[in-house]
PDB file of C-alpha atoms in Angstrom:
ATOM      1  CA  MET L  30      -0.751  -8.778   3.782  1.00  0.00           C
ATOM      2  CA  LYS L  31      -3.292  -9.610   0.607  1.00  0.00           C
ATOM      3  CA  ILE L  32      -3.522  -6.950  -2.479  1.00  0.00           C
ATOM      4  CA  LEU L  33      -5.707  -7.158  -5.538  1.00  0.00           C
ATOM      5  CA  VAL L  34      -4.316  -6.526  -8.622  1.00  0.00           C
ATOM      6  CA  VAL L  35      -6.681  -5.374 -11.436  1.00  0.00           C
ATOM      7  CA  ASP L  36      -5.755  -4.753 -15.193  1.00  0.00           C
ATOM      8  CA  ASP L  37      -6.935  -6.546 -17.878  1.00  0.00           C
ATOM      9  CA  HIS L  38      -3.165  -7.029 -19.123  1.00  0.00           C
ATOM     10  CA  ALA L  39      -1.498 -10.299 -17.709  1.00  0.00           C
ATOM     11  CA  LEU L  40       1.764  -8.707 -17.930  1.00  0.00           C
ATOM     12  CA  VAL L  41       1.249  -5.695 -16.045  1.00  0.00           C
ATOM     13  CA  ARG L  42      -0.285  -7.864 -13.728  1.00  0.00           C
ATOM     14  CA  GLU L  43       3.104  -9.522 -13.348  1.00  0.00           C
ATOM     15  CA  GLY L  44       5.109  -6.807 -13.266  1.00  0.00           C
ATOM     16  CA  LEU L  45       2.630  -5.118 -10.462  1.00  0.00           C
ATOM     17  CA  ARG L  46       3.303  -8.474  -8.670  1.00  0.00           C
ATOM     18  CA  GLN L  47       6.789  -8.601  -8.714  1.00  0.00           C
ATOM     19  CA  VAL L  48       7.209  -4.855  -7.707  1.00  0.00           C
ATOM     20  CA  LEU L  49       4.724  -5.263  -4.286  1.00  0.00           C
ATOM     21  CA  LYS L  50       7.348  -8.269  -3.731  1.00  0.00           C
ATOM     22  CA  GLY L  51       9.265  -5.666  -2.218  1.00  0.00           C
ATOM     23  CA  LEU L  52       6.463  -4.519   0.639  1.00  0.00           C
ATOM     24  CA  ASP L  53       7.131  -8.170   1.829  1.00  0.00           C
ATOM     25  CA  ALA L  54       8.405 -11.128   0.539  1.00  0.00           C
ATOM     26  CA  ASP L  55       5.306 -13.094   1.726  1.00  0.00           C
ATOM     27  CA  VAL L  56       2.969 -10.538   0.556  1.00  0.00           C
ATOM     28  CA  ASP L  57       0.021 -12.388  -1.373  1.00  0.00           C
ATOM     29  CA  VAL L  58      -1.215 -10.669  -4.430  1.00  0.00           C
ATOM     30  CA  LEU L  59      -4.311 -11.442  -5.998  1.00  0.00           C
ATOM     31  CA  GLU L  60      -5.234 -11.028  -9.873  1.00  0.00           C
ATOM     32  CA  ALA L  61      -8.212  -9.790 -11.842  1.00  0.00           C
ATOM     33  CA  GLY L  62      -8.323  -8.969 -15.400  1.00  0.00           C
ATOM     34  CA  LEU L  63     -12.158  -7.340 -14.965  1.00  0.00           C
ATOM     35  CA  CYS L  64     -14.104  -5.784 -12.633  1.00  0.00           C
ATOM     36  CA  GLY L  65     -16.299  -8.598 -12.456  1.00  0.00           C
ATOM     37  CA  ARG L  66     -14.025 -10.914 -11.072  1.00  0.00           C
ATOM     38  CA  ALA L  67     -12.259  -8.178  -9.273  1.00  0.00           C
ATOM     39  CA  PHE L  68     -15.867  -8.048  -7.069  1.00  0.00           C
ATOM     40  CA  GLU L  69     -16.317 -11.998  -6.769  1.00  0.00           C
ATOM     41  CA  LEU L  70     -12.323 -12.139  -5.310  1.00  0.00           C
ATOM     42  CA  ALA L  71     -13.376  -9.456  -3.038  1.00  0.00           C
ATOM     43  CA  ASP L  72     -16.066 -10.611  -1.565  1.00  0.00           C
ATOM     44  CA  GLN L  73     -14.182 -13.815  -1.033  1.00  0.00           C
ATOM     45  CA  HIS L  74     -11.198 -12.637   0.744  1.00  0.00           C
ATOM     46  CA  THR L  75     -12.519 -10.704   3.306  1.00  0.00           C
ATOM     47  CA  ASP L  76      -9.589 -10.209   4.711  1.00  0.00           C
ATOM     48  CA  LEU L  77      -7.853  -8.195   1.532  1.00  0.00           C
ATOM     49  CA  ASP L  78      -5.473  -4.819   2.569  1.00  0.00           C
ATOM     50  CA  LEU L  79      -5.275  -3.173  -0.751  1.00  0.00           C
ATOM     51  CA  VAL L  80      -6.812  -3.014  -4.362  1.00  0.00           C
ATOM     52  CA  LEU L  81      -5.125  -1.619  -7.098  1.00  0.00           C
ATOM     53  CA  LEU L  82      -7.244  -0.995  -9.947  1.00  0.00           C
ATOM     54  CA  ASP L  83      -6.380   0.298 -13.505  1.00  0.00           C
ATOM     55  CA  TYR L  84      -8.880   2.993 -14.473  1.00  0.00           C
ATOM     56  CA  HIS L  85      -9.501   1.716 -17.801  1.00  0.00           C
ATOM     57  CA  LEU L  86     -10.949  -1.977 -17.980  1.00  0.00           C
ATOM     58  CA  PRO L  87     -12.980  -3.454 -20.593  1.00  0.00           C
ATOM     59  CA  ASP L  88     -16.161  -4.287 -18.841  1.00  0.00           C
ATOM     60  CA  MET L  89     -16.555  -0.677 -16.394  1.00  0.00           C
ATOM     61  CA  ASN L  90     -14.342   1.916 -16.033  1.00  0.00           C
ATOM     62  CA  GLY L  91     -12.725   3.475 -12.723  1.00  0.00           C
ATOM     63  CA  LEU L  92     -15.265   5.347 -11.547  1.00  0.00           C
ATOM     64  CA  ASP L  93     -17.945   3.137 -11.861  1.00  0.00           C
ATOM     65  CA  ALA L  94     -15.968   0.071 -10.223  1.00  0.00           C
ATOM     66  CA  LEU L  95     -15.018   2.496  -7.286  1.00  0.00           C
ATOM     67  CA  ASP L  96     -19.214   2.943  -6.806  1.00  0.00           C
ATOM     68  CA  VAL L  97     -19.140  -0.700  -6.314  1.00  0.00           C
ATOM     69  CA  PHE L  98     -16.272  -1.176  -4.439  1.00  0.00           C
ATOM     70  CA  ALA L  99     -17.519   1.596  -2.314  1.00  0.00           C
ATOM     71  CA  ARG L 100     -21.091  -0.052  -1.647  1.00  0.00           C
ATOM     72  CA  LYS L 101     -19.869  -3.631  -1.058  1.00  0.00           C
ATOM     73  CA  HIS L 102     -16.358  -2.727   1.053  1.00  0.00           C
ATOM     74  CA  PRO L 103     -16.347   0.790   2.199  1.00  0.00           C
ATOM     75  CA  GLU L 104     -13.508   0.420   4.661  1.00  0.00           C
ATOM     76  CA  LEU L 105     -10.871  -0.877   1.368  1.00  0.00           C
ATOM     77  CA  PRO L 106      -8.361   1.087   0.148  1.00  0.00           C
ATOM     78  CA  ILE L 107      -8.101   1.689  -3.748  1.00  0.00           C
ATOM     79  CA  ILE L 108      -4.787   2.852  -5.939  1.00  0.00           C
ATOM     80  CA  VAL L 109      -6.315   3.644  -8.722  1.00  0.00           C
ATOM     81  CA  LEU L 110      -3.647   3.175 -11.783  1.00  0.00           C
ATOM     82  CA  SER L 111      -3.892   5.055 -15.342  1.00  0.00           C
ATOM     83  CA  GLY L 112      -1.750   4.941 -18.537  1.00  0.00           C
ATOM     84  CA  SER L 113      -3.113   8.456 -19.003  1.00  0.00           C
ATOM     85  CA  VAL L 114      -2.668  11.914 -16.906  1.00  0.00           C
ATOM     86  CA  ASN L 115      -6.278  13.865 -16.757  1.00  0.00           C
ATOM     87  CA  PRO L 116      -6.604  16.276 -13.963  1.00  0.00           C
ATOM     88  CA  ARG L 117     -10.200  16.260 -14.250  1.00  0.00           C
ATOM     89  CA  VAL L 118     -10.055  12.590 -14.118  1.00  0.00           C
ATOM     90  CA  ILE L 119      -7.989  12.028 -11.012  1.00  0.00           C
ATOM     91  CA  ARG L 120     -10.304  14.911  -9.505  1.00  0.00           C
ATOM     92  CA  GLN L 121     -13.009  12.662  -9.976  1.00  0.00           C
ATOM     93  CA  VAL L 122     -11.411   9.967  -9.230  1.00  0.00           C
ATOM     94  CA  MET L 123     -10.262  10.793  -5.565  1.00  0.00           C
ATOM     95  CA  ASN L 124     -13.996  12.294  -4.634  1.00  0.00           C
ATOM     96  CA  LYS L 125     -15.117   8.944  -5.247  1.00  0.00           C
ATOM     97  CA  GLY L 126     -12.716   8.027  -2.647  1.00  0.00           C
ATOM     98  CA  ALA L 127      -9.591   6.426  -4.295  1.00  0.00           C
ATOM     99  CA  ALA L 128      -6.964   6.298  -1.557  1.00  0.00           C
ATOM    100  CA  ALA L 129      -4.624   7.481  -4.215  1.00  0.00           C
ATOM    101  CA  PHE L 130      -4.383   8.356  -7.832  1.00  0.00           C
ATOM    102  CA  LEU L 131      -1.023   6.574 -10.120  1.00  0.00           C
ATOM    103  CA  THR L 132      -0.063   6.928 -13.376  1.00  0.00           C
ATOM    104  CA  LYS L 133       1.547   3.493 -15.114  1.00  0.00           C
ATOM    105  CA  SER L 134       4.844   5.312 -16.119  1.00  0.00           C
ATOM    106  CA  GLY L 135       6.036   6.364 -12.403  1.00  0.00           C
ATOM    107  CA  MET L 136       8.828   4.705 -11.101  1.00  0.00           C
ATOM    108  CA  SER L 137       8.518   1.504  -9.282  1.00  0.00           C
ATOM    109  CA  GLU L 138      10.023   2.847  -5.806  1.00  0.00           C
ATOM    110  CA  GLU L 139       6.942   5.510  -6.413  1.00  0.00           C
ATOM    111  CA  LEU L 140       4.303   2.998  -5.927  1.00  0.00           C
ATOM    112  CA  LEU L 141       5.638   0.870  -2.488  1.00  0.00           C
ATOM    113  CA  SER L 142       6.098   4.603  -1.923  1.00  0.00           C
ATOM    114  CA  VAL L 143       2.445   5.591  -1.996  1.00  0.00           C
ATOM    115  CA  THR L 144       1.340   1.659  -1.459  1.00  0.00           C
ATOM    116  CA  ARG L 145       2.976   1.880   1.859  1.00  0.00           C
ATOM    117  CA  LEU L 146       1.471   5.289   2.605  1.00  0.00           C
ATOM    118  CA  VAL L 147      -2.194   3.655   1.776  1.00  0.00           C
ATOM    119  CA  LEU L 148      -1.778   0.907   4.182  1.00  0.00           C
ATOM    120  CA  ALA L 149      -0.771   2.616   7.131  1.00  0.00           C
ATOM    121  CA  GLY L 150      -4.066   4.458   6.497  1.00  0.00           C
ATOM    122  CA  ASP L 151      -3.306   7.865   4.670  1.00  0.00           C
ATOM    123  CA  VAL L 152      -4.346   9.434   1.491  1.00  0.00           C
ATOM    124  CA  TYR L 153      -1.918  10.113  -1.886  1.00  0.00           C
ATOM    125  CA  VAL L 154      -3.642  13.306  -3.214  1.00  0.00           C
ATOM    126  CA  PRO L 155      -1.191  13.874  -6.355  1.00  0.00           C
ATOM    127  CA  PRO L 156       0.471  17.724  -6.501  1.00  0.00           C
ATOM    128  CA  GLU L 157      -0.709  18.383  -9.948  1.00  0.00           C
ATOM    129  CA  VAL L 158      -4.413  17.988  -8.062  1.00  0.00           C
ATOM    130  CA  MET L 159      -4.078  19.324  -4.819  1.00  0.00           C
ATOM    131  CA  ALA L 160      -4.672  22.878  -5.094  1.00  0.00           C
ATOM    132  CA  ALA L 161      -7.752  21.752  -7.309  1.00  0.00           C
ATOM    133  CA  MET L 162      -9.194  19.239  -4.799  1.00  0.00           C
ATOM    134  CA  ALA L 163      -8.611  22.555  -2.052  1.00  0.00           C
ATOM    135  CA  ASP L 164     -11.234  24.207  -4.421  1.00  0.00           C
ATOM    136  CA  PRO L 165     -14.727  23.768  -3.409  1.00  0.00           C
ATOM    137  CA  SER L 166     -16.725  24.071  -6.517  1.00  0.00           C
ATOM    138  CA  GLU L 167     -13.772  20.654  -8.010  1.00  0.00           C
ATOM    139  CA  ALA L 168     -13.992  18.847  -4.785  1.00  0.00           C
ATOM    140  CA  GLY L 169     -17.949  18.379  -5.011  1.00  0.00           C
ATOM    141  CA  LEU L 170     -18.429  20.976  -1.578  1.00  0.00           C
ATOM    142  CA  GLN L 171     -20.706  23.673  -1.932  1.00  0.00           C
ATOM    143  CA  ALA L 172     -19.120  26.780  -1.239  1.00  0.00           C
ATOM    144  CA  GLY L 173     -19.649  28.128   2.303  1.00  0.00           C
ATOM    145  CA  GLN L 174     -21.041  24.857   3.432  1.00  0.00           C
ATOM    146  CA  PRO L 175     -20.787  24.881   7.572  1.00  0.00           C
ATOM    147  CA  THR L 176     -18.932  22.238   9.208  1.00  0.00           C
ATOM    148  CA  PRO L 177     -20.594  19.458  10.402  1.00  0.00           C
ATOM    149  CA  GLN L 178     -21.720  18.937  14.009  1.00  0.00           C
ATOM    150  CA  PHE L 179     -20.251  15.976  16.372  1.00  0.00           C
ATOM    151  CA  THR L 180     -20.793  14.569  19.049  1.00  0.00           C
ATOM    152  CA  PRO L 181     -17.589  14.126  21.657  1.00  0.00           C
ATOM    153  CA  ARG L 182     -17.753  10.705  20.979  1.00  0.00           C
ATOM    154  CA  GLN L 183     -18.066  10.695  17.208  1.00  0.00           C
ATOM    155  CA  GLU L 184     -15.059  13.383  17.448  1.00  0.00           C
ATOM    156  CA  GLU L 185     -12.611  10.784  18.921  1.00  0.00           C
ATOM    157  CA  VAL L 186     -13.705   8.665  16.237  1.00  0.00           C
ATOM    158  CA  LEU L 187     -13.107  10.574  13.832  1.00  0.00           C
ATOM    159  CA  TYR L 188      -9.669  11.876  15.023  1.00  0.00           C
ATOM    160  CA  LEU L 189      -8.667   8.166  14.754  1.00  0.00           C
ATOM    161  CA  LEU L 190     -10.242   7.363  11.234  1.00  0.00           C
ATOM    162  CA  LEU L 191      -7.653  10.546  10.485  1.00  0.00           C
ATOM    163  CA  ASP L 192      -5.133   8.059  12.040  1.00  0.00           C
ATOM    164  CA  GLY L 193      -5.768   5.553  10.170  1.00  0.00           C
ATOM    165  CA  TYR L 194      -7.164   2.984  12.813  1.00  0.00           C
ATOM    166  CA  ALA L 195      -9.449   0.484  11.146  1.00  0.00           C
ATOM    167  CA  ASN L 196     -13.375   0.151  12.975  1.00  0.00           C
ATOM    168  CA  LYS L 197     -11.813  -2.705  15.225  1.00  0.00           C
ATOM    169  CA  GLU L 198      -9.079  -0.824  16.376  1.00  0.00           C
ATOM    170  CA  ILE L 199     -10.717   2.400  16.728  1.00  0.00           C
ATOM    171  CA  GLY L 200     -13.108  -0.387  19.280  1.00  0.00           C
ATOM    172  CA  ARG L 201     -10.813  -1.353  21.348  1.00  0.00           C
ATOM    173  CA  MET L 202      -8.919   1.663  21.700  1.00  0.00           C
ATOM    174  CA  LEU L 203     -12.059   3.005  23.273  1.00  0.00           C
ATOM    175  CA  ASN L 204     -13.917   0.274  24.844  1.00  0.00           C
ATOM    176  CA  LEU L 205     -16.688   0.483  21.875  1.00  0.00           C
ATOM    177  CA  SER L 206     -18.623  -2.353  19.964  1.00  0.00           C
ATOM    178  CA  ASP L 207     -17.933  -2.908  16.495  1.00  0.00           C
ATOM    179  CA  GLU L 208     -21.794  -2.218  16.206  1.00  0.00           C
ATOM    180  CA  THR L 209     -21.253   1.354  18.040  1.00  0.00           C
ATOM    181  CA  VAL L 210     -17.982   2.409  16.221  1.00  0.00           C
ATOM    182  CA  LYS L 211     -20.150   1.494  12.781  1.00  0.00           C
ATOM    183  CA  ASN L 212     -22.904   3.913  13.777  1.00  0.00           C
ATOM    184  CA  HIS L 213     -20.439   6.184  14.926  1.00  0.00           C
ATOM    185  CA  VAL L 214     -18.505   6.565  11.367  1.00  0.00           C
ATOM    186  CA  THR L 215     -21.457   5.892   9.346  1.00  0.00           C
ATOM    187  CA  ALA L 216     -22.848   9.527  11.161  1.00  0.00           C
ATOM    188  CA  ILE L 217     -19.579  10.942  10.803  1.00  0.00           C
ATOM    189  CA  LEU L 218     -20.037   9.728   6.457  1.00  0.00           C
ATOM    190  CA  ARG L 219     -23.769  11.338   6.688  1.00  0.00           C
ATOM    191  CA  GLY L 220     -22.329  14.762   8.279  1.00  0.00           C
ATOM    192  CA  PHE L 221     -19.948  15.469   5.621  1.00  0.00           C
ATOM    193  CA  GLY L 222     -22.290  13.739   2.936  1.00  0.00           C
ATOM    194  CA  VAL L 223     -20.300  11.422   1.832  1.00  0.00           C
ATOM    195  CA  THR L 224     -19.976   7.467   1.226  1.00  0.00           C
ATOM    196  CA  THR L 225     -16.448   6.358   2.196  1.00  0.00           C
ATOM    197  CA  ARG L 226     -14.003   6.969   4.587  1.00  0.00           C
ATOM    198  CA  THR L 227     -11.391   8.163   2.278  1.00  0.00           C
ATOM    199  CA  GLN L 228     -13.814  11.098   1.062  1.00  0.00           C
ATOM    200  CA  ALA L 229     -14.633  11.362   5.374  1.00  0.00           C
ATOM    201  CA  VAL L 230     -10.681  12.202   5.732  1.00  0.00           C
ATOM    202  CA  LEU L 231     -10.533  14.681   2.966  1.00  0.00           C
ATOM    203  CA  ALA L 232     -13.568  16.790   3.380  1.00  0.00           C
ATOM    204  CA  ALA L 233     -12.552  16.784   7.218  1.00  0.00           C
ATOM    205  CA  ASN L 234      -9.214  18.122   6.106  1.00  0.00           C
ATOM    206  CA  ARG L 235     -11.148  21.000   4.429  1.00  0.00           C
ATOM    207  CA  HIS L 236     -13.200  21.624   7.586  1.00  0.00           C
ATOM    208  CA  GLY L 237     -10.204  22.034   9.607  1.00  0.00           C
ATOM    209  CA  TYR L 238      -9.636  18.619  11.035  1.00  0.00           C
ATOM    210  CA  VAL L 239      -5.898  17.428  10.992  1.00  0.00           C
ATOM    211  CA  ARG L 240      -4.712  14.136  12.016  1.00  0.00           C
ATOM    212  CA  SER L 241      -2.838  13.823  15.357  1.00  0.00           C
ATOM    213  CA  GLN L 242       0.575  13.626  15.436  1.00  0.00           C
ATOM    214  CA  THR L 243       0.085  10.676  18.221  1.00  0.00           C
ATOM    215  CA  SER L 244      -2.660   9.430  19.537  1.00  0.00           C
ATOM    216  CA  ASP L 245      -3.030   9.637  23.434  1.00  0.00           C
ATOM    217  CA  THR L 246      -5.662   6.848  23.482  1.00  0.00           C
ATOM    218  CA  ASP L 247      -3.495   3.844  23.719  1.00  0.00           C
TER     219      ASP L 247
END
């Protein structure tokens, strides 16, 4: 398991490194003090499993950093950390495609719990903004926007996305090439009018799609 921690304070990075060891003794934690360095590391380590990203960084704020990660590494889940709680910022962060938002004042066990959730393919929406996220005006959806129409195969891919499977896993499960899966995922993102898998999961939930309890494609 490989996780990238992005924070401009060395003590915070070291603290997060120690906490993340609770996931697995062999977890490989990479560190970056600036977004520029974080993007370099993400390009170099294509096997990254997760990014922990501080919202307030000297060279770029969290929203802009999420845009860059979404463009260059759309399948890489990102947990945004912040020292302050601003519901509007949290909504913006989630709508930009973050997999979770946590405050630095939280407990270590909360970080581990949410990290495990995200690594399993889930999205964690803070309870205090769950209701607001469901509001189309807050969630970036136009009121009355119709549910996009997908082909049966695209719906199969969508439900596997909701279950947290990566493209290669979906390809194996549905006997599809990587390129075909990528094309289906692109069509799903386009259908929901979003740019990342996390945004697609949130949009799918708002349109009534729910993840299956068990997959019958195994």
